[in-house]
Short mmCIF file of C-alpha atoms in Angstrom, two decimals:
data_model
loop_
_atom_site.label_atom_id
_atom_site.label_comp_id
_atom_site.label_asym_id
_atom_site.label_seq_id
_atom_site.Cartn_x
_atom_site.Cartn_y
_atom_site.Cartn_z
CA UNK A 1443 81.43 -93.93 124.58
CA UNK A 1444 78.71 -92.75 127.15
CA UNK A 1445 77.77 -94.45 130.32
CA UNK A 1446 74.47 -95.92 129.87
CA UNK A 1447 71.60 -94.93 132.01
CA UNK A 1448 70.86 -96.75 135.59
CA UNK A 1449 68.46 -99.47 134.47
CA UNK A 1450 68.66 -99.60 130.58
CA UNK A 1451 69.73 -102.83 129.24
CA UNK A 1452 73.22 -102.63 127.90
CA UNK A 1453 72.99 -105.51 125.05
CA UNK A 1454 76.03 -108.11 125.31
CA UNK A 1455 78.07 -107.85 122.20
CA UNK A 1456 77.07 -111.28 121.05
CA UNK A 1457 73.61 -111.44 122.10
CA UNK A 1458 71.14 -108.91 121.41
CA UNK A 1459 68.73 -107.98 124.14
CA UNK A 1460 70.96 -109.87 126.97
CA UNK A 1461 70.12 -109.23 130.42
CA UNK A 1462 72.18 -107.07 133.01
CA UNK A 1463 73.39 -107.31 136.42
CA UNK A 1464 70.77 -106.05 138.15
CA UNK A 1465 70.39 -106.09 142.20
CA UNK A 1466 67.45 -108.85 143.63
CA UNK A 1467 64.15 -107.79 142.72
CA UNK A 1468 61.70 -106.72 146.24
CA UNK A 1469 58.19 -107.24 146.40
CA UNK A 1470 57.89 -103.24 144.56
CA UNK A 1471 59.92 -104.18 141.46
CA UNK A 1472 57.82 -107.88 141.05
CA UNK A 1473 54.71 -105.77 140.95
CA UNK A 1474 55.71 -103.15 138.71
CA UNK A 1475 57.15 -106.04 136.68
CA UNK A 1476 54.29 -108.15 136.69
CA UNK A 1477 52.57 -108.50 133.24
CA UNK A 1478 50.02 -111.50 132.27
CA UNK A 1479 51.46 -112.76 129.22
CA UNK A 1480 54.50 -113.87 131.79
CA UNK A 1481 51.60 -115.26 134.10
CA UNK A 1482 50.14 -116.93 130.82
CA UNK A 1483 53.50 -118.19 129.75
CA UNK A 1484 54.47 -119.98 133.32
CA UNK A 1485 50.65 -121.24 133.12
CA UNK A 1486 51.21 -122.31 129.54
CA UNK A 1487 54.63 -124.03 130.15
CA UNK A 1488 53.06 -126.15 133.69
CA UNK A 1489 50.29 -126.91 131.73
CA UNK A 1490 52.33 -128.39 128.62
CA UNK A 1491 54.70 -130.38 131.01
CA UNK A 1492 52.12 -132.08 133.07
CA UNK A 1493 50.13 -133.10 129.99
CA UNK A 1494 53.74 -134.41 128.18
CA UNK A 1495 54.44 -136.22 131.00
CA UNK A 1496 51.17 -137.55 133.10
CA UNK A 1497 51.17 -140.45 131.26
CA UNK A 1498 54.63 -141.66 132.09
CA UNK A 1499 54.30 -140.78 136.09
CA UNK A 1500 50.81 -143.01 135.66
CA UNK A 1501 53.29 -145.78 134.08
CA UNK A 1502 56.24 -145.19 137.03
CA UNK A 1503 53.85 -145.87 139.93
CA UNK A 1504 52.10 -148.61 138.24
CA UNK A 1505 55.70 -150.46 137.62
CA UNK A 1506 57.19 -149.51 140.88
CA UNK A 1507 54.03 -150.78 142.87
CA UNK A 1508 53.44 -147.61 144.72
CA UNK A 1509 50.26 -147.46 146.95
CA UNK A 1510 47.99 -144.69 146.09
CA UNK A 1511 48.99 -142.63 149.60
CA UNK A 1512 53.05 -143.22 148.03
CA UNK A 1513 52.00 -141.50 144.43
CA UNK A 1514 49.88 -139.10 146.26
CA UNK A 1515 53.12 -138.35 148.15
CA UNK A 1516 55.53 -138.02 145.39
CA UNK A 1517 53.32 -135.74 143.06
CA UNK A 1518 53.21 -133.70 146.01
CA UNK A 1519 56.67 -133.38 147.25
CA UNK A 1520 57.83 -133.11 143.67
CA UNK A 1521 55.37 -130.14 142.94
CA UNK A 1522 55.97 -128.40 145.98
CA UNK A 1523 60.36 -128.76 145.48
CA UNK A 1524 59.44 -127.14 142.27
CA UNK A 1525 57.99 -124.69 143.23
CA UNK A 1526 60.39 -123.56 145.81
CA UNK A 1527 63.46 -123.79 144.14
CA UNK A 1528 61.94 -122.59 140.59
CA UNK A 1529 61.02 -119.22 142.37
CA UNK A 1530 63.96 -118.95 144.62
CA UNK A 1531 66.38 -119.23 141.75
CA UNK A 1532 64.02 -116.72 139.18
CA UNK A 1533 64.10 -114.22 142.58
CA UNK A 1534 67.53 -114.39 142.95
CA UNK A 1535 68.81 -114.32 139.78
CA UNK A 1536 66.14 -111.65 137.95
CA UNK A 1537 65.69 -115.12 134.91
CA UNK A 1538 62.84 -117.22 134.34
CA UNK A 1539 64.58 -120.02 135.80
CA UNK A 1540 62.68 -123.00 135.02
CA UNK A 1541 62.78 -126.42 136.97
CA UNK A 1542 60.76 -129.63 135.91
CA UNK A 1543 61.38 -133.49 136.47
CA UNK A 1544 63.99 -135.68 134.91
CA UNK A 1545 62.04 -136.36 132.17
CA UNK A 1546 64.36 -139.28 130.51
CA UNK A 1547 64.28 -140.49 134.65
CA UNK A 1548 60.58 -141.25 134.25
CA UNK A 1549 61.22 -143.70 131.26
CA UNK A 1550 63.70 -145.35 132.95
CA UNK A 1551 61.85 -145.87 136.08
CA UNK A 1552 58.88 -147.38 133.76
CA UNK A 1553 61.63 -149.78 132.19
CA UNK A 1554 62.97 -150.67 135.56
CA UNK A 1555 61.52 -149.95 138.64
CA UNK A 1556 59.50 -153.16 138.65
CA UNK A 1557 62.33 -155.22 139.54
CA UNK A 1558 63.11 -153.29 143.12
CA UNK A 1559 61.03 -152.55 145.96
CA UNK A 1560 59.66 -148.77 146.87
CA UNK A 1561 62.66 -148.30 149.16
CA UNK A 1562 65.08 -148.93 146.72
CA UNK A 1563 63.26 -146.50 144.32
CA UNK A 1564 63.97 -143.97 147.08
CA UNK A 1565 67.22 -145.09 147.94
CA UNK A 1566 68.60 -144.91 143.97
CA UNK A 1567 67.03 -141.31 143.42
CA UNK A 1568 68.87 -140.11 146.67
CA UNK A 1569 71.79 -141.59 145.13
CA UNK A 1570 71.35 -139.74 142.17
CA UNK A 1571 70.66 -136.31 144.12
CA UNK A 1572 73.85 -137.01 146.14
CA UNK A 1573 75.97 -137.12 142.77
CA UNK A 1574 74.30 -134.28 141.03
CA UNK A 1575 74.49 -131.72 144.51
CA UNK A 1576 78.29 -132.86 144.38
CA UNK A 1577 78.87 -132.45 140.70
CA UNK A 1578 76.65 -128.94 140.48
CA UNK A 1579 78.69 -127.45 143.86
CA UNK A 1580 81.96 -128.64 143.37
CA UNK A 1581 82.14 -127.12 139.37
CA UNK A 1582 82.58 -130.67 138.22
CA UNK A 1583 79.63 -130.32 136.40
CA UNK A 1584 80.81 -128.27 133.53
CA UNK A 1585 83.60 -130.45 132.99
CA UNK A 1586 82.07 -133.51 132.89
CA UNK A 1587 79.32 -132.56 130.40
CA UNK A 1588 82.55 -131.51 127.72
CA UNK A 1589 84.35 -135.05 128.59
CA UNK A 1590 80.46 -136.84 127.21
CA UNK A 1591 80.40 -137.05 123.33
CA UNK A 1592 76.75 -135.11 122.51
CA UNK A 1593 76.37 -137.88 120.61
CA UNK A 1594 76.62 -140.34 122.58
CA UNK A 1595 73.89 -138.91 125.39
CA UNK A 1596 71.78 -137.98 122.49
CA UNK A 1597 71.38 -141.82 121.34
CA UNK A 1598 71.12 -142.96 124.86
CA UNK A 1599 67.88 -140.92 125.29
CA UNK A 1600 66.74 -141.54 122.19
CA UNK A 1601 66.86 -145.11 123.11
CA UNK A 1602 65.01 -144.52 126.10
CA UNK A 1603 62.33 -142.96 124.98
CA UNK A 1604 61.82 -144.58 121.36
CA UNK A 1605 59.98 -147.72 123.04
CA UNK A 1606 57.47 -145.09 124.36
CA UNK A 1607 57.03 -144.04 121.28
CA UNK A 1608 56.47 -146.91 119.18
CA UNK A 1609 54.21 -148.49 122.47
CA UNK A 1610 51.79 -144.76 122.05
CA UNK A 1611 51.14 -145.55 117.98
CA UNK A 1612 50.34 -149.72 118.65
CA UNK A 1613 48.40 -149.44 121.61
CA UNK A 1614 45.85 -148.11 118.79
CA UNK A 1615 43.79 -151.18 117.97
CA UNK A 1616 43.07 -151.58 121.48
CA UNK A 1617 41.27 -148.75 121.78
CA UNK A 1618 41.11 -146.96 118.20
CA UNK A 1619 37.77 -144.83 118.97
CA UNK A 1620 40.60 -142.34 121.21
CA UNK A 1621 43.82 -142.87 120.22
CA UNK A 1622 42.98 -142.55 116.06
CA UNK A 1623 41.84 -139.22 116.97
CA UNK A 1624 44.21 -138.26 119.01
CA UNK A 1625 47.15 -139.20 116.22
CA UNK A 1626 45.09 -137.04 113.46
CA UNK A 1627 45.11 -134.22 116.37
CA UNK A 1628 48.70 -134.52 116.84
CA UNK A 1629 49.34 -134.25 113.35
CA UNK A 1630 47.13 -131.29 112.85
CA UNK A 1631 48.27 -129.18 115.40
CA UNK A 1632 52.08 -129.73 114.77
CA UNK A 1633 51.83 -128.22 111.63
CA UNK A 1634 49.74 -124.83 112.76
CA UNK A 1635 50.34 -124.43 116.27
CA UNK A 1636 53.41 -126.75 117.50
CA UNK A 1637 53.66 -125.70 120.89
CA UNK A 1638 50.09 -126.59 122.12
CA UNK A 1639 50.25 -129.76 119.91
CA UNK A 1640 50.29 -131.89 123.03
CA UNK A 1641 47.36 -130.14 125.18
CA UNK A 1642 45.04 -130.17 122.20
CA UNK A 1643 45.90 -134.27 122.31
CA UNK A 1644 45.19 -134.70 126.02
CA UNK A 1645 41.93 -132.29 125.21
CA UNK A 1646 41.17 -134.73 122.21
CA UNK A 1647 41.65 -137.94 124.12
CA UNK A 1648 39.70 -137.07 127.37
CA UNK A 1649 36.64 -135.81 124.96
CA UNK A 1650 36.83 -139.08 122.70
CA UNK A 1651 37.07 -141.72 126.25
CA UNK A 1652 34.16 -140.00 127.49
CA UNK A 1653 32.01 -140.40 124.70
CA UNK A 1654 33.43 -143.75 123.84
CA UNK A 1655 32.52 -144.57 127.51
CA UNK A 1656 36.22 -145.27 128.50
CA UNK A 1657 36.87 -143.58 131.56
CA UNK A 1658 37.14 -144.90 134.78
CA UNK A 1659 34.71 -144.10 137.18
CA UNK A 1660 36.25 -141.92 140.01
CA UNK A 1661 36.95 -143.75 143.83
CA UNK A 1662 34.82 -143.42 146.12
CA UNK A 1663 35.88 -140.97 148.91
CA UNK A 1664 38.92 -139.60 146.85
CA UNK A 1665 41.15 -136.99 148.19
CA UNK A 1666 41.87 -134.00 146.09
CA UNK A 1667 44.15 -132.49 148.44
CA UNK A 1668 47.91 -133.47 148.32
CA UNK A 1669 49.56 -135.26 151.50
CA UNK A 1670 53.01 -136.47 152.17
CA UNK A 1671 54.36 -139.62 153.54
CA UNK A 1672 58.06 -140.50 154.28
CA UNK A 1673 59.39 -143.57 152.98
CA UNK A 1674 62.40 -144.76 154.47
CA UNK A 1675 65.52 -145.69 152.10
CA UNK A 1676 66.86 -148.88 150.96
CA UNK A 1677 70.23 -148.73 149.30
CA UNK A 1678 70.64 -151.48 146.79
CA UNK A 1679 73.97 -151.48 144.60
CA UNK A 1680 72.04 -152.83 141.61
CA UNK A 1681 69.60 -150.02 141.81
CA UNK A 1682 72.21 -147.84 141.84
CA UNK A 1683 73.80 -148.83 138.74
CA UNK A 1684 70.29 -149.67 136.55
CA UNK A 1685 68.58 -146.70 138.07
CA UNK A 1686 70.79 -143.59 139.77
CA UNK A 1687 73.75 -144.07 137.34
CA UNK A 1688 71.77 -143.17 133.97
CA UNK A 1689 69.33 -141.44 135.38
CA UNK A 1690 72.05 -139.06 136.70
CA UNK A 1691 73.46 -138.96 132.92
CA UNK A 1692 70.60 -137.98 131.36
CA UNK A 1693 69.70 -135.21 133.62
CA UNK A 1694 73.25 -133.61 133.08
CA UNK A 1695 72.89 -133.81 129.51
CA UNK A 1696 69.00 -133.60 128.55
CA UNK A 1697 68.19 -131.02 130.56
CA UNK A 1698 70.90 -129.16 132.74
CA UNK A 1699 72.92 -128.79 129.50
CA UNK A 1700 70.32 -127.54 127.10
CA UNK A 1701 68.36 -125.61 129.87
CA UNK A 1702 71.57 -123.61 130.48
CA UNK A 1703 71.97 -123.11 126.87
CA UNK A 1704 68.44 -122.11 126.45
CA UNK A 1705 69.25 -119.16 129.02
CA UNK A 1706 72.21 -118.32 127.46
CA UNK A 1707 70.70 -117.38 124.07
CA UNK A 1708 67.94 -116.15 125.75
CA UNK A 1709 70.03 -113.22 127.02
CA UNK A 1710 71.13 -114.50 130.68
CA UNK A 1711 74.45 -115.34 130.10
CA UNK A 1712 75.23 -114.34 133.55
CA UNK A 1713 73.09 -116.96 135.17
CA UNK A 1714 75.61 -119.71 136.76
CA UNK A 1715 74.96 -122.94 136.07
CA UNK A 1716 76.57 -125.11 139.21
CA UNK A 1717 74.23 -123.11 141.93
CA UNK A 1718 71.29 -124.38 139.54
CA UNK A 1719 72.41 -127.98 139.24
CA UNK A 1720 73.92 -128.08 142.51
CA UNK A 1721 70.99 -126.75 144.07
CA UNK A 1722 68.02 -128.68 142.63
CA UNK A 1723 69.94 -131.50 143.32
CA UNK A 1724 70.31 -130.54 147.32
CA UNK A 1725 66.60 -130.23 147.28
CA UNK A 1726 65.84 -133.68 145.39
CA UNK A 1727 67.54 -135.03 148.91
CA UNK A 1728 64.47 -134.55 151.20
CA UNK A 1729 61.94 -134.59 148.03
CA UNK A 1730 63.38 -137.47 147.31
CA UNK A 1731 62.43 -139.51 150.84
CA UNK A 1732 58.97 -138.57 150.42
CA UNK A 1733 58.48 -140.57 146.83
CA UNK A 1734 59.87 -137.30 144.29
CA UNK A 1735 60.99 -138.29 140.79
CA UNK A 1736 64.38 -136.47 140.85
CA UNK A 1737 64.54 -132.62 139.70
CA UNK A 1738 66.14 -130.67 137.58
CA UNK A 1739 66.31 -127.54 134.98
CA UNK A 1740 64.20 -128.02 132.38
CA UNK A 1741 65.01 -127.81 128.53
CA UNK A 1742 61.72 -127.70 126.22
CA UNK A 1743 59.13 -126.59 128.72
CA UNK A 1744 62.07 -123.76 129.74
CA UNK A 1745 61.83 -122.02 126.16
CA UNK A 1746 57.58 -120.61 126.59
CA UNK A 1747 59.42 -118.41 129.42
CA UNK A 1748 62.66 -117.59 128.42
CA UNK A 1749 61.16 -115.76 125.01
CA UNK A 1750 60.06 -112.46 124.01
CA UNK A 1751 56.32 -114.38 124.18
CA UNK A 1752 56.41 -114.13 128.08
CA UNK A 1753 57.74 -110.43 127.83
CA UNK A 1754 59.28 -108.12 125.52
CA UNK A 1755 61.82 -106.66 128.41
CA UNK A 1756 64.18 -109.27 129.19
CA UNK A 1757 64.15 -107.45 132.34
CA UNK A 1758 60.42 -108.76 132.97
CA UNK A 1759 60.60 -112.19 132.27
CA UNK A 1760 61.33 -113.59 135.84
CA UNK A 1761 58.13 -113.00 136.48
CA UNK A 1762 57.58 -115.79 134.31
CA UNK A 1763 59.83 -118.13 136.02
CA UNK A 1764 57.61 -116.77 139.18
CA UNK A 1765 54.62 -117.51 138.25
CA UNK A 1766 55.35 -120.82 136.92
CA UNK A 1767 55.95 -121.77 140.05
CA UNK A 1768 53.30 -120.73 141.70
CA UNK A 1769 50.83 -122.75 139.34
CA UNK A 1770 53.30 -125.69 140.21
CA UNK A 1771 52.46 -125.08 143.91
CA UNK A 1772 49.05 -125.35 143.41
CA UNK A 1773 49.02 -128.79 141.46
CA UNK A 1774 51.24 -129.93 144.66
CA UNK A 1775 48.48 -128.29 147.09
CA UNK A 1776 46.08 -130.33 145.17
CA UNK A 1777 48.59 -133.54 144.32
CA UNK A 1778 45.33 -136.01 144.89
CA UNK A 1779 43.35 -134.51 142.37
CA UNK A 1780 46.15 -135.30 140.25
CA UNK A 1781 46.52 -138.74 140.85
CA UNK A 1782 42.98 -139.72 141.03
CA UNK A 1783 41.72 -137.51 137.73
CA UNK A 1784 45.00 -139.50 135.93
CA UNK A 1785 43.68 -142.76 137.28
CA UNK A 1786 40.11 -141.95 135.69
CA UNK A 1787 42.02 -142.09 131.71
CA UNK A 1788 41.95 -145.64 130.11
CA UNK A 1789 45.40 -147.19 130.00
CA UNK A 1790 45.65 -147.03 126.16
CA UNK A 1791 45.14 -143.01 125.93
CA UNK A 1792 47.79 -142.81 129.06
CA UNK A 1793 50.15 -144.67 126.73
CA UNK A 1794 49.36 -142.82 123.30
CA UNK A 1795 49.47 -139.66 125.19
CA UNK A 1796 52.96 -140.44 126.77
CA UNK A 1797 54.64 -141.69 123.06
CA UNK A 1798 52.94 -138.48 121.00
CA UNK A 1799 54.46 -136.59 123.63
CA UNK A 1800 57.48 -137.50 123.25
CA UNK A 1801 57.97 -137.94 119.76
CA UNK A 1802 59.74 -134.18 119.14
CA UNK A 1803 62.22 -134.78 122.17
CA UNK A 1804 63.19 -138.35 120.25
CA UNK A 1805 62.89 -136.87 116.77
CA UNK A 1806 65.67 -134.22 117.96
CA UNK A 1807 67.85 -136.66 119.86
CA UNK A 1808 68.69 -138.93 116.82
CA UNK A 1809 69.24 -136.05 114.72
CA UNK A 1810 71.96 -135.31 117.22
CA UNK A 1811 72.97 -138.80 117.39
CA UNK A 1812 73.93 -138.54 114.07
CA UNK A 1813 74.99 -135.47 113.73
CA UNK A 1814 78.84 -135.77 112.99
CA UNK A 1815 80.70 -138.88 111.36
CA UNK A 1816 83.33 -140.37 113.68
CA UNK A 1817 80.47 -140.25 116.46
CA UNK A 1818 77.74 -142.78 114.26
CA UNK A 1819 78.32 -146.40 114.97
CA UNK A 1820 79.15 -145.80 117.78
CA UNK A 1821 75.59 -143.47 118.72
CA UNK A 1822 73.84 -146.36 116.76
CA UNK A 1823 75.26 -149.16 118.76
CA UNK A 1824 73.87 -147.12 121.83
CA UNK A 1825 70.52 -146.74 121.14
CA UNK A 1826 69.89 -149.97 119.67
CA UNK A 1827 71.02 -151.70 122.83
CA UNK A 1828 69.63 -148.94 124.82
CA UNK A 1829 66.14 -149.42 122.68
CA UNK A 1830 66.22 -153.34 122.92
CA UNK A 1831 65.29 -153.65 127.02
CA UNK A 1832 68.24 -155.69 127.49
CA UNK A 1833 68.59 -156.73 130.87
CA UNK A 1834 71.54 -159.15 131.76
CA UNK A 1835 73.25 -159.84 134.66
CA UNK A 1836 70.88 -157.41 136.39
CA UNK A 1837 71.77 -154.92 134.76
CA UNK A 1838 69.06 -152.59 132.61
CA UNK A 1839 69.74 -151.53 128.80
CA UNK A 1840 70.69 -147.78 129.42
CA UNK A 1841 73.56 -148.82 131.03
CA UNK A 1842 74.08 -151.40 128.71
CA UNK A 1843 73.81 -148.61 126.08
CA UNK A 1844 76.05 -146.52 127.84
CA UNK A 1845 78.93 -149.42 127.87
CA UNK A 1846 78.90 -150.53 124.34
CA UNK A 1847 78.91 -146.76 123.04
CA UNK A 1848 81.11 -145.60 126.12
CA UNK A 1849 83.56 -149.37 124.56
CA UNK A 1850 83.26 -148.44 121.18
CA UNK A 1851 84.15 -145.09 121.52
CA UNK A 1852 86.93 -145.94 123.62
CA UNK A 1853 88.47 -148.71 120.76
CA UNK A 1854 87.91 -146.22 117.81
CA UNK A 1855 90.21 -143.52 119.77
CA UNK A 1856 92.76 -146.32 120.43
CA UNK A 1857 92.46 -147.26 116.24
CA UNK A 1858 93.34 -143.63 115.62
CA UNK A 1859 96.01 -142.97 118.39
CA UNK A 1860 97.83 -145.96 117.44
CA UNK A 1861 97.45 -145.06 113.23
CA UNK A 1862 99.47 -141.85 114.18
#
């Protein structure tokens, strides 16, 4: 067989089109590599996660009580850590290497935060960072993820999530002149143009508050520029366990899992995982003290880059990864604009917005819950505890959720060891 030429692709045997080792890209190779549909797909895939998700980080500062300077602060830290690590680990590995927030994190934070102080926000997602820097650098983190039934993660996000949900469709009588036509939009678009499903909605719901007279008028003197302000840490056992503990879960198995996987098929199979989990969670540590939702590799925003849609070449497509983090850099440059243009959309819209957005990551996740047999009770007995808002003892439903499926699990293995 011939030697292939220096710096033709030689296609993995499994995976048509897979990238090879190639050396670090210099500033020469990005430019020759440059191409806009990669700019347009990291533009697209920034602008479809901060429209998904707007409402819920809204909803997070809201129930944790942070002061406008503290949300200010976290939009900006979190933007900025994006942005660095996102093109860091494109750069250095030649992938679009795609970082975003723990999305699941922000609906647990909604559910929760309310019932500890600022600090102990802080102090839980440093907790969480700690574990997941340990876990990605010490190779743990593979090993862990095969130990957790799929199942059993799947149901515990569902659960999660699937009060958003239901909250985004009731919130309609309140304020049916936007959210009506942002459900019929929603619909619409899913069936001709999925991806951009969720930015037509936010397009839909802006234009209806305005011309139902629903928006807020803007503050006075508002900031557009982003600013940071350290908070300083308060470490609170119970936030630990109703806050860092499945908040740490999900991120392993929403997003670090799937985003890995979504690399793999996309021809990097050479990518390692631990540096990427191990890293973004080293660099949650210091986001983390100035307000940052934890980070972490993203799964369904990760997909618009990874594709042949951001470049033919799987050579190219770093750029991609790149560029979406430069446009991530510039919503952190301009983190009060953020804040303050989200503050201007009536609460109702913020909430429909939030459920219709998540509605294909829940849709997915019970279809995985119930995927295979032995796994169901025990998946349905998570997310309807998870789904309920339990809170006993202090203690919040996920991890509620995660002890009667973790319990039931656990007795069903027992039935069958001790049938043998």
């Amino acid at each position: 067989m011939a030697a292939a030429e220096p710096g033709v692709s030689v296609p993995h045997p499994d995976l048509p089109g897979t990238m090879p080792d190639l050396p670090v890209p210099t500033l020469r190779d990005f430019r020759r590599d440059f191409s806009l549909s990669a700019a347009l797909a990291g533009l697209v895939a920034v602008v479809v996660s901060y429209s998904s998700n707007i409402g819920l980080f809204v909803a997070v500062f809201a129930a944790g009580h942070y002061s406008h300077a503290q949300a200010v602060s976290a939009i900006t830290a979190m933007y900025l850590g994006m942005a660095v690590i996102g093109a860091l680990l494109s750069w250095r590995y030649r992938a679009p290497v795609i970082i975003g927030w723990i999305s699941a994190g922000l609906a647990i934070l909604v559910q929760d935060s309310g019932r500890f102080t600022v600090p102990e926000i802080v102090g839980a997602l440093l907790a969480s960072a700690v574990v997941l820097t340990v876990l990605g650098y010490s190779g743990l983190y593979e090993r862990l993820t095969r130990r957790i039934p799929v199942p059993l993660t799947a149901a515990l996000l569902a659960g999660v999530l699937l009060p958003f949900v239901l909250r985004g469709v009731a919130v309609a009588p309140s304020l049916p002149g936007v959210v009506v036509p942002m459900l019929f939009t929603y619909a619409g678009l899913r069936a001709f143009t999925p991806r951009y499903a969720v930015l037509g909605v936010l397009l839909v719901g802006v234009a209806a508050s305005a011309l139902t007279g629903s928006l807020h008028p803007l503050p006075a003197g508002s900031r557009v520029w982003g600013s940071l302000q350290a908070l300083t840490p308060a470490f609170s056992p119970l936030a630990w366990l109703s806050l860092s503990l499945p908040i740490t879960v999900l991120a392993l198995a929403s997003q670090h899992l799937p985003g890995v996987a979504i690399l793999r098929l996309s021809g990097y199979p050479n990518v390692p995982a631990s540096p990427i989990v191990g890293g973004t969670g080293l660099l949650a540590l210091p986001l983390a003290v100035f307000g940052s939702i934890g980070i972490a590799l993203a799964a369904i925003t990760a997909a618009i880059c990874t594709g042949p849609e951001a470049h033919p070449d799987v050579r190219r497509r770093y750029v991609a990864g790149v560029m979406c983090a430069f446009w991530y850099a510039l919503l952190g440059v301009f983190g009060g604009a953020v804040i303050v243009s989200a503050g201007a959309l009536p609460l109702p819209m913020i909430q429909a917005l939030a459920g219709l957005a998540l509605l294909g990551t829940v849709q997915n996740a019970v279809i995985a819950s119930f995927a295979e047999a032995k796994w169901r009770e025990s998946a349905a007995l998570t997310l309807l505890v998870t789904a309920s808002g339990l809170s006993l003892w202090g203690l919040s439903s996920p991890l509620w959720g995660l002890i009667v499926g973790g319990l039931s699990i656990g007795l069903g293995s027992l039935r069958v060891w001790r049938s043998k």
